[in-house]
Coordinates of C-alpha atoms in Angstrom, one line a residue:
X1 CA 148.7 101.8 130.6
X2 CA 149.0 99.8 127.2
X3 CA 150.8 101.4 124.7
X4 CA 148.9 101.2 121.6
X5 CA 150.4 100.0 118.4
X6 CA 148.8 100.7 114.8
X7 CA 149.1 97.7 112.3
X8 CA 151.2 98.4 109.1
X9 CA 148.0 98.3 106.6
X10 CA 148.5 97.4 103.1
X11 CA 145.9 100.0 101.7
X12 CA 146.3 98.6 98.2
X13 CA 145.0 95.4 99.0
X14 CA 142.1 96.4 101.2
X15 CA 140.9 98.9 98.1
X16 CA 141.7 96.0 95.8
X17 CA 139.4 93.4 97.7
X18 CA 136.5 95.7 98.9
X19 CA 132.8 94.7 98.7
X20 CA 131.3 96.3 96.0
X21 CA 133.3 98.4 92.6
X22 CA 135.9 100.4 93.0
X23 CA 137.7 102.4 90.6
X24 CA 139.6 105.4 89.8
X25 CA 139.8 107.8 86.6
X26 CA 142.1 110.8 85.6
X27 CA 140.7 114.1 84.6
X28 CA 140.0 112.3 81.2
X29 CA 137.6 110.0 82.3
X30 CA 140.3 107.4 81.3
X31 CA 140.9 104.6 84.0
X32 CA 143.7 103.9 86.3
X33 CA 142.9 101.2 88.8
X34 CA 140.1 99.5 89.8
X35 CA 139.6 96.5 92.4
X36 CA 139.0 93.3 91.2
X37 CA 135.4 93.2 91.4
X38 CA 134.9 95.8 88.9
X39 CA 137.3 94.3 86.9
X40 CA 135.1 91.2 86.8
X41 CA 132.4 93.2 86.1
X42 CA 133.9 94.2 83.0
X43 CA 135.4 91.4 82.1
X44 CA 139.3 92.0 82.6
X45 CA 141.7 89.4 84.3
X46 CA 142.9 91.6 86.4
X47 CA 142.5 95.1 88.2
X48 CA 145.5 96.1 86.3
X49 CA 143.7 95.3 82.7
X50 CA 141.7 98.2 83.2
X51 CA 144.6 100.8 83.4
X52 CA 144.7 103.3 80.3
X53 CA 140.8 102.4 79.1
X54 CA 138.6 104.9 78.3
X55 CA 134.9 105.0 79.8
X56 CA 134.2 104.8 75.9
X57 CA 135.4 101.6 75.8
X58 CA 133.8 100.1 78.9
X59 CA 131.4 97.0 77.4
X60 CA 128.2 98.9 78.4
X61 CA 129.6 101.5 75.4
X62 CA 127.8 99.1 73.0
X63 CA 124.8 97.6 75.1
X64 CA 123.9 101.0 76.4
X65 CA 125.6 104.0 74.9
X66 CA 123.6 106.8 76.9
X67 CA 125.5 105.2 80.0
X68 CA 128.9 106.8 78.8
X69 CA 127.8 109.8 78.3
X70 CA 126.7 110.2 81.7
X71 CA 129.1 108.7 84.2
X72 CA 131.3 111.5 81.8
X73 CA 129.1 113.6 82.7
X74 CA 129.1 112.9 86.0
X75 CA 132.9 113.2 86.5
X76 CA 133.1 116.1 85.2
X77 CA 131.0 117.6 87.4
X78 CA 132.9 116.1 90.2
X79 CA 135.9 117.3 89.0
X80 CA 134.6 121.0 88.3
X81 CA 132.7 121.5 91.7
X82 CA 134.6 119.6 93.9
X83 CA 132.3 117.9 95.6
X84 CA 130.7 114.4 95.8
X85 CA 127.9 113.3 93.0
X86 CA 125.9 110.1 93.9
X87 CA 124.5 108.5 90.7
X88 CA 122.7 105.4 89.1
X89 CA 123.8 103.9 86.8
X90 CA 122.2 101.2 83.8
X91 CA 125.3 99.4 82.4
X92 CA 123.3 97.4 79.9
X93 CA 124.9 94.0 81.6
X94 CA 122.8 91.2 82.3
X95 CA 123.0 89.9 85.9
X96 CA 122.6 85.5 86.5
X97 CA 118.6 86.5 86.9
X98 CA 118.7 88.1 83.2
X99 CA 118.2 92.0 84.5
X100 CA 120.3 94.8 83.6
X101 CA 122.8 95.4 86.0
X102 CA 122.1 98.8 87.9
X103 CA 124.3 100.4 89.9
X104 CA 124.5 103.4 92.8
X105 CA 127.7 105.1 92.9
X106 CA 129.3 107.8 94.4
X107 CA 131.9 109.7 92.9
X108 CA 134.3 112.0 95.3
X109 CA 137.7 114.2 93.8
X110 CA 140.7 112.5 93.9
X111 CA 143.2 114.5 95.5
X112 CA 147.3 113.7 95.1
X113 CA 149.8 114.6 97.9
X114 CA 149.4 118.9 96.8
X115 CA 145.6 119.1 97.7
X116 CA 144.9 119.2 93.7
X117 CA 142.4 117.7 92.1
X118 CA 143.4 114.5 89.5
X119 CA 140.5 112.4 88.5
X120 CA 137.6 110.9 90.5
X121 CA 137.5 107.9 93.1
X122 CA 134.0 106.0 92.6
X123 CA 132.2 103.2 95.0
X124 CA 129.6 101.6 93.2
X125 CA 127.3 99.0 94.6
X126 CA 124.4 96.7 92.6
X127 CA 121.1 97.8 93.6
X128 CA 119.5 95.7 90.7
X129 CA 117.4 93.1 92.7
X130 CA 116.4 96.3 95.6
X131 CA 115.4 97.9 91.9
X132 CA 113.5 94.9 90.7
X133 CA 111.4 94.9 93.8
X134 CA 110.5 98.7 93.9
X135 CA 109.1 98.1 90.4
X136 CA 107.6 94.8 91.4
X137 CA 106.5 96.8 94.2
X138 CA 105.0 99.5 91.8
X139 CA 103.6 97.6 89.2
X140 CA 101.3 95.8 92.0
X141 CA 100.3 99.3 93.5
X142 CA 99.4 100.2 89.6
X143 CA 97.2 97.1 89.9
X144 CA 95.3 97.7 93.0
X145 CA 95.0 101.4 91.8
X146 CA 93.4 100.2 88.7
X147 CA 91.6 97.2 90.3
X148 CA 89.8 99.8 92.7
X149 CA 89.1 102.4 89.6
X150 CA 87.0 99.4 88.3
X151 CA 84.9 98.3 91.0
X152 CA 84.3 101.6 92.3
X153 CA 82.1 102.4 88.8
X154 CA 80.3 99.9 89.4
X155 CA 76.8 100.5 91.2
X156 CA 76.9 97.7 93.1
X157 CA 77.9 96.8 96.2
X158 CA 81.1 94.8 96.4
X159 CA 83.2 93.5 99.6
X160 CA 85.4 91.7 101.3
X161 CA 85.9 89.9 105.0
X162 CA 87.3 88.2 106.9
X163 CA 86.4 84.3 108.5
X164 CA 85.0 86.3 111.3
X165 CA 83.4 88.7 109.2
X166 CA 85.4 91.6 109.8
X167 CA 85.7 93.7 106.5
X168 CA 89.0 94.0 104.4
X169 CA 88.1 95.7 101.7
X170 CA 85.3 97.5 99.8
X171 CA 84.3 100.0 96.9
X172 CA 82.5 103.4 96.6
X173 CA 79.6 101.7 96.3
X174 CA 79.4 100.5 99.7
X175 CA 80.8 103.8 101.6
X176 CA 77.4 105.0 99.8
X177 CA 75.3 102.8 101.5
X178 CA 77.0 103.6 104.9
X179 CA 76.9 107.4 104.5
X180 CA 81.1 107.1 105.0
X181 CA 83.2 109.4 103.6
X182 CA 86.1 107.0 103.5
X183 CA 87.4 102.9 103.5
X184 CA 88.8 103.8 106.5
X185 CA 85.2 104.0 108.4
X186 CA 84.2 100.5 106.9
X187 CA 87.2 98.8 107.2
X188 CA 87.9 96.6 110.2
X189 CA 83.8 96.5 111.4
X190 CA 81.4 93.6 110.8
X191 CA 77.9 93.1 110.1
X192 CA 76.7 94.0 113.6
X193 CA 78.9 97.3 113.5
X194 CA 77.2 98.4 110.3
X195 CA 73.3 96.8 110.8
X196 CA 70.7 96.7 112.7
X197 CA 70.8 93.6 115.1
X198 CA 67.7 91.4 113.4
X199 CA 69.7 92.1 109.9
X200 CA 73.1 91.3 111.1
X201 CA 72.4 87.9 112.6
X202 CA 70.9 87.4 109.4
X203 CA 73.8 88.4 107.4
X204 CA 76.4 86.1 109.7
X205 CA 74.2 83.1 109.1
X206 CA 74.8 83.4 105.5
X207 CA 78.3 84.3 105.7
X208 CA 78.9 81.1 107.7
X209 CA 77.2 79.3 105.3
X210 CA 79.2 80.3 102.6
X211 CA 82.6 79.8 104.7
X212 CA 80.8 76.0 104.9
X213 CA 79.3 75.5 101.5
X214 CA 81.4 77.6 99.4
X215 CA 78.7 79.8 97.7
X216 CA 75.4 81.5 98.3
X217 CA 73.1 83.3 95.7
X218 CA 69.5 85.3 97.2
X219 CA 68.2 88.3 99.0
X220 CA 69.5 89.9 101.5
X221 CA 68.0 93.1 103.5
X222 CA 70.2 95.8 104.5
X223 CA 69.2 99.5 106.4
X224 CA 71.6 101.8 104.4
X225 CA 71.9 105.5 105.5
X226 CA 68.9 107.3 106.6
X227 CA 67.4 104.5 107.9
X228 CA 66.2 103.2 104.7
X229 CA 65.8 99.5 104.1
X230 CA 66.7 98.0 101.1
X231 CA 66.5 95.1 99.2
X232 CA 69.3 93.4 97.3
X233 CA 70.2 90.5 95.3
X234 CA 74.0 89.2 96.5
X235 CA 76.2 86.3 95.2
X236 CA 78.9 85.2 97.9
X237 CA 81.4 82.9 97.5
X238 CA 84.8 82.0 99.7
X239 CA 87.9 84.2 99.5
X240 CA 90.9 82.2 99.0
X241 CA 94.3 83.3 99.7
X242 CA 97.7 82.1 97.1
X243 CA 97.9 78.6 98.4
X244 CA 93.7 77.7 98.1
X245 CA 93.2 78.1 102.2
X246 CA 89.6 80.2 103.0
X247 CA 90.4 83.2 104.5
X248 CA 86.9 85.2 104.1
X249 CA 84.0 85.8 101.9
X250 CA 83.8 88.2 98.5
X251 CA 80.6 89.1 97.7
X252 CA 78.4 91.6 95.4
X253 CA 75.1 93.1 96.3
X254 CA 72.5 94.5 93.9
X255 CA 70.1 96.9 94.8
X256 CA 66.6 95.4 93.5
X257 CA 64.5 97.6 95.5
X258 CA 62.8 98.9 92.6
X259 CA 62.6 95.8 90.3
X260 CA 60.8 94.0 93.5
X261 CA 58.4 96.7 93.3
X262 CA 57.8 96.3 89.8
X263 CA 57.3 92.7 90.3
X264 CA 55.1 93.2 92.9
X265 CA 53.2 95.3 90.3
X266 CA 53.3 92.9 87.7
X267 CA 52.0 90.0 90.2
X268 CA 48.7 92.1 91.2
X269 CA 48.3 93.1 87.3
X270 CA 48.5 88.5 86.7
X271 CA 46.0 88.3 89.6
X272 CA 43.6 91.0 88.3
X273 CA 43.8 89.0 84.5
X274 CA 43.4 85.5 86.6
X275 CA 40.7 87.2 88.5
X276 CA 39.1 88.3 85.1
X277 CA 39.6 84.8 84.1
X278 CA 37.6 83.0 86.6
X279 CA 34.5 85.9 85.8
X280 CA 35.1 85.3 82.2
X281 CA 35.2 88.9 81.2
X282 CA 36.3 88.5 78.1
X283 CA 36.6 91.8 76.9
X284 CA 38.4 93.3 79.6
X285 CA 41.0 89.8 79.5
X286 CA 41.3 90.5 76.0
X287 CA 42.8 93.9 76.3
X288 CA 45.1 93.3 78.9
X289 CA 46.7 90.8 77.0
X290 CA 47.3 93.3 74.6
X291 CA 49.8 94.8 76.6
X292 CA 51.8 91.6 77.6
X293 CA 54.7 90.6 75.4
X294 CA 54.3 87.3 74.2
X295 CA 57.4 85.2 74.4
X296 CA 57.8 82.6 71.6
X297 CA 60.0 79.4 72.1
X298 CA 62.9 80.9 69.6
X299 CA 63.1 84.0 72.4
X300 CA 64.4 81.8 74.9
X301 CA 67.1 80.7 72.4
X302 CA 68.5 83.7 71.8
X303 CA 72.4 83.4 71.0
X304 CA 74.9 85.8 72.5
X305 CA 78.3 87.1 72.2
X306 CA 80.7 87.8 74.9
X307 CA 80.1 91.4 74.4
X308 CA 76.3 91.7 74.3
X309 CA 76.2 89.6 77.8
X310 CA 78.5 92.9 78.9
X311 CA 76.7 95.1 77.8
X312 CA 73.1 93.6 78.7
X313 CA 74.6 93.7 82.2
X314 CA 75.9 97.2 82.9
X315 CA 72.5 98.3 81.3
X316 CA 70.5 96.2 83.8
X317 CA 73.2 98.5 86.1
X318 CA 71.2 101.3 84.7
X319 CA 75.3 102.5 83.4
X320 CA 74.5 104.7 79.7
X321 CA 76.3 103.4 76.7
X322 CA 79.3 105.7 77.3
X323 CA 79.7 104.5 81.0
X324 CA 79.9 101.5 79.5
X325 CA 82.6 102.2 77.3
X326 CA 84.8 103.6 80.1
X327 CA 84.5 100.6 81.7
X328 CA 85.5 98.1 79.7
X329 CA 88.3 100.3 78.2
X330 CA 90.1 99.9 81.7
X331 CA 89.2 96.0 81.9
X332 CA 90.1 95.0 78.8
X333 CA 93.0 98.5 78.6
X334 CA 91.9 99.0 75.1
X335 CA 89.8 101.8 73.6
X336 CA 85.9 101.4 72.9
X337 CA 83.9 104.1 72.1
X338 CA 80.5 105.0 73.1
X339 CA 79.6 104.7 69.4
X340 CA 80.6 101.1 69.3
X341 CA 78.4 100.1 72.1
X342 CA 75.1 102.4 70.7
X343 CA 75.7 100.2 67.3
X344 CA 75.4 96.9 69.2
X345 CA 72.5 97.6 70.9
X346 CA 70.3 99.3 68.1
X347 CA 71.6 96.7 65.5
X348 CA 72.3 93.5 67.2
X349 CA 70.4 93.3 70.2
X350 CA 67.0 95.9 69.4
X351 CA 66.6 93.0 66.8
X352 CA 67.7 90.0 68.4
X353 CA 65.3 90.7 71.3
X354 CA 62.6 92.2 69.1
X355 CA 62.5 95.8 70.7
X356 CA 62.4 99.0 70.2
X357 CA 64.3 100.5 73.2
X358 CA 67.0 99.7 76.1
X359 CA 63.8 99.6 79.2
X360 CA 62.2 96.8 76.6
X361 CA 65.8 95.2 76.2
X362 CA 66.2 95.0 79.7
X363 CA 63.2 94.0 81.1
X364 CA 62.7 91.0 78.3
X365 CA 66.2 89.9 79.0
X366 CA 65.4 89.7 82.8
X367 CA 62.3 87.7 82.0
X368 CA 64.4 85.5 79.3
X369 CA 67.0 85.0 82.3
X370 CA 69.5 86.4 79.8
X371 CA 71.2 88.8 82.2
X372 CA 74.3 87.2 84.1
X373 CA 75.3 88.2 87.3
X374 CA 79.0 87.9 87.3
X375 CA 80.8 89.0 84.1
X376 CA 83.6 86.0 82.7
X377 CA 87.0 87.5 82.3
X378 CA 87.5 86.7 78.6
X379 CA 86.8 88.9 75.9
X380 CA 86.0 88.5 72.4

């Protein structure tokens, strides 16, 4: 058998050239030795610069004083207890990419030749870009969080899908309309999981149409839960991915059940005037005309800011002047109160409109075409 032979190792130079920062202190927090990398770190020549300097008097003592009260702290407690503290660590020094410099170290005793404790040994390693991701990382969750707190007050229907109509995405809205108590039941089905047959093939047409021709605007019919059938007014347009390539559809559905019922309404209340019309019952045409607004030429000129249009169109979403408010305090992440929005509409647009109350605002700015459909993102 081989006998085995162990290499004379020069443990000096293996310390003195290891990945990462390596240093040792005395009891006093005051350094004596340190590989070359950490001595780069700090500036020095030379591991041997360091020798003698206090943590005090580290660089990141006047970039980020709170630093040297803590890896003191830190030592301490290594050097009391014994045992191993792992730590992070903000220097305060700028990396090539501009971002403080954080590090993860791990302080163990440092033991001479008689088993007694005489300072610390610490590995540190940079964990500043693996940082910088995690709050990349973070800051995008916060967005998606927020993102979803948004659409989900809305009461309208609004989705996403695939090219093959498979949905990605949705908001409370539609897990109403389902009767699902979570994304989760949504998410992954298409048209012909969700609809009846007739409505589906209905639904894929336009979706294919938009995936074609880029948008669509009209009614759709859907059966919601319970069987009931609804009618809505949706505005679909292609969902494109970072570098402009279709990947799916985004749309928003209104329900308009109840306004097609009013129109219907309104439609048999025109015929019954025409009808009067043609028998020249004067009296009976001139009463119902009493009760139709008239709509002058200046009405349809009506000017608007940024912030009326908003507000006309959450009240056309039936939302109360303090749902309102919420809602564009998390868009625009500045406060608006309730109070604000009540003074626009009785002062600005009761008087611009020439009513009296927010059913008379709506329905006049519906017939003035004066309600948009998708807000802008700008804000006054």
């Amino acid at each position: 058998m081989k006998k085995f032979t162990t290499p004379e190792i020069d443990i000096e130079f293996i310390v003195k050239n290891a990945p990462g920062y390596v240093y040792w202190k005395n009891l006093d927090s005051v350094y004596i030795g340190c590989n070359q990398n950490c001595a780069t770190l700090i500036g020095l020549k030379t591991p041997s610069d360091i020798i003698g300097l206090h943590e005090s008097s580290m660089p990141w003592a006047k970039m980020n004083p709170s630093t040297v009260a803590h890896n003191i702290n830190a030592d301490q407690r290594v050097i009391l207890t014994h045992e191993k503290v792992i730590t992070e660590e903000c220097l305060g020094i700028k990396n090539e990419s501009g971002l403080p410099i954080i590090l993860r170290s791990e302080k163990s005793p440092l033991i001479d030749r008689n088993g007694a404790v005489v300072g610390i040994l610490g590995v540190s390693i940079d964990i500043t870009d693996t940082k910088e991701k995690e709050r990349l990382i973070q800051l995008k969750l916060n967005e998606e969080v927020k993102f979803r707190q948004i659409i989900d007050l809305v009461e309208a229907s609004i989705y996403w899908k695939d090219t093959k109509g498979y949905m990605l995405g949705c908001n409370q809205h539609v897990l109403d309309m389902f009767g699902a108590n979570s994304r989760e039941v949504v998410i992954g089905k298409n048209e012909y999981d969700l609809l009846p047959k007739e409505e589906a093939i209905q639904i894929s047409k336009i979706d294919n149409s938009v995936l074609k021709n880029g948008s669509y605007r009209g009614e759709e019919i859907f059966t919601i839960a319970g069987g009931i059938q609804k009618i809505y007014f949706t505005v679909k347009n292609r969902l494109l991915d970072n570098s402009g390539n279709v990947i799916g559809i985004v749309g928003t559905s209104l329900d308009i059940t109840s306004q097609k019922k009013e129109q219907a309404k309104f439609l048999s209340f025109i015929d019954k005037i025409q009808h009067d019309i043609q028998n020249y019952k004067i009296e009976a045409l001139t009463e119902k005309i009493g009760v139709i607004p008239k709509i002058s030429s200046s009405d349809k000129q009506i000017r608007l800011t940024k912030r009326e249009l908003d507000i006309l169109y959450y009240l056309s979403l039936h939302k109360s002047p303090k749902d309102i408010a919420q809602i564009i305090t998390i868009i625009e992440n500045k406060p608006i109160s309730d109070s604000t929005i009540n003074a626009i509409i009785n002062k600005k647009l009761y008087t611009k409109f020439g009513v009296f109350n927010i059913g008379q605002l709506v329905e006049k700015a519906i017939l003035l075409d004066q309600i948009p459909f998708l807000l802008e993102n700008s804000s006054d």
